[in-house]
Amino acid sequence: MTKTDLIEKLHAEHYCTKKDAETLVNAVFDTIREALLAGEKVTISKFGTFEVRERSKKECKNPRTGEPVLVAASKALVFKASKSLKTFLND
């Protein structure tokens, strides 16, 4: 499902205009993005948790040459599905 598909589904099932559905979807995504950028965890009940984790710099090997390569520190987005979502998917 794409963002466009989500907007279409909201438009069809909730009798709102496509413009209103798009505004709503964008507002939700923007709010989640801003919270993550501020370092907050975003927990959506019965769905899951989004969190940004820090990865420290580390030394790895180039698989072709075997030479050591320094990988810079970075941030990674992590999603952990809720128990109820996992149960729903596995039933």
Coordinates of C-alpha atoms in Angstrom, one line a residue:
M1 CA 0.0 0.0 0.0
T2 CA 1.3 3.4 -0.9
K3 CA 0.5 6.8 0.5
T4 CA -1.8 7.4 -2.5
D5 CA -3.6 4.1 -1.8
L6 CA -4.1 5.2 1.8
I7 CA -5.5 8.5 0.8
E8 CA -7.9 6.8 -1.7
K9 CA -9.0 4.4 1.1
L10 CA -9.7 7.2 3.5
H11 CA -11.6 9.1 0.8
A12 CA -13.8 6.0 -0.1
E13 CA -14.5 4.7 3.4
H14 CA -15.0 7.9 5.3
Y15 CA -16.9 10.1 2.9
C16 CA -14.3 13.0 2.9
T17 CA -12.8 14.7 0.0
K18 CA -9.5 13.5 -1.4
K19 CA -8.0 16.9 -0.4
D20 CA -9.1 16.4 3.2
A21 CA -7.8 12.8 3.3
E22 CA -4.4 13.9 1.9
T23 CA -4.2 16.7 4.5
L24 CA -5.0 14.3 7.3
V25 CA -2.4 11.7 6.1
N26 CA 0.3 14.4 5.7
A27 CA -0.5 15.8 9.1
V28 CA -0.1 12.4 10.7
F29 CA 3.2 11.6 8.9
D30 CA 4.5 15.1 9.7
T31 CA 3.7 14.8 13.4
I32 CA 5.4 11.4 13.6
R33 CA 8.4 12.7 11.7
E34 CA 8.7 15.8 14.0
A35 CA 8.5 13.6 17.2
L36 CA 11.2 11.3 16.0
L37 CA 13.4 14.2 15.0
A38 CA 13.0 15.5 18.6
G39 CA 14.2 12.2 19.9
E40 CA 10.8 11.0 21.1
K41 CA 9.4 7.5 20.9
V42 CA 6.1 7.3 18.9
T43 CA 3.8 4.6 20.2
I44 CA 0.6 3.8 18.4
S45 CA -1.7 1.6 20.5
K46 CA -2.3 -1.9 19.0
F47 CA 0.1 -1.1 16.1
G48 CA 3.7 -0.6 17.3
T49 CA 6.5 1.8 18.3
F50 CA 8.8 3.9 16.2
E51 CA 12.1 4.9 17.7
V52 CA 15.4 6.4 16.6
R53 CA 18.5 4.7 17.8
E54 CA 22.1 5.9 17.7
R55 CA 24.7 3.7 16.0
S56 CA 28.2 4.4 17.0
K57 CA 31.1 4.5 14.6
K58 CA 32.8 1.1 14.0
E59 CA 35.5 -0.5 12.0
C60 CA 34.5 -3.1 9.4
K61 CA 36.3 -4.9 6.7
N62 CA 35.9 -4.4 2.9
P63 CA 34.7 -7.8 1.7
R64 CA 36.6 -7.6 -1.5
T65 CA 40.0 -6.4 -0.3
G66 CA 39.9 -7.2 3.4
E67 CA 41.0 -3.7 4.2
P68 CA 39.6 -2.1 7.3
V69 CA 37.0 0.6 6.7
L70 CA 35.7 3.1 9.2
V71 CA 31.9 3.3 9.2
A72 CA 30.6 6.7 10.5
A73 CA 28.1 7.0 13.4
S74 CA 24.5 7.3 12.3
K75 CA 20.9 7.2 13.4
A76 CA 18.6 4.3 12.5
L77 CA 14.8 4.2 12.6
V78 CA 13.5 1.1 14.4
F79 CA 9.9 -0.2 14.3
K80 CA 8.7 -2.7 16.9
A81 CA 5.3 -4.3 16.2
S82 CA 2.9 -4.5 19.1
K83 CA 1.8 -7.9 20.5
S84 CA -1.7 -7.4 19.2
L85 CA -0.5 -6.6 15.7
K86 CA 1.7 -9.7 15.7
T87 CA -1.2 -11.8 16.9
F88 CA -3.5 -10.4 14.3
L89 CA -1.0 -11.1 11.5
N90 CA -0.4 -14.7 12.7
D91 CA -4.0 -15.8 13.1

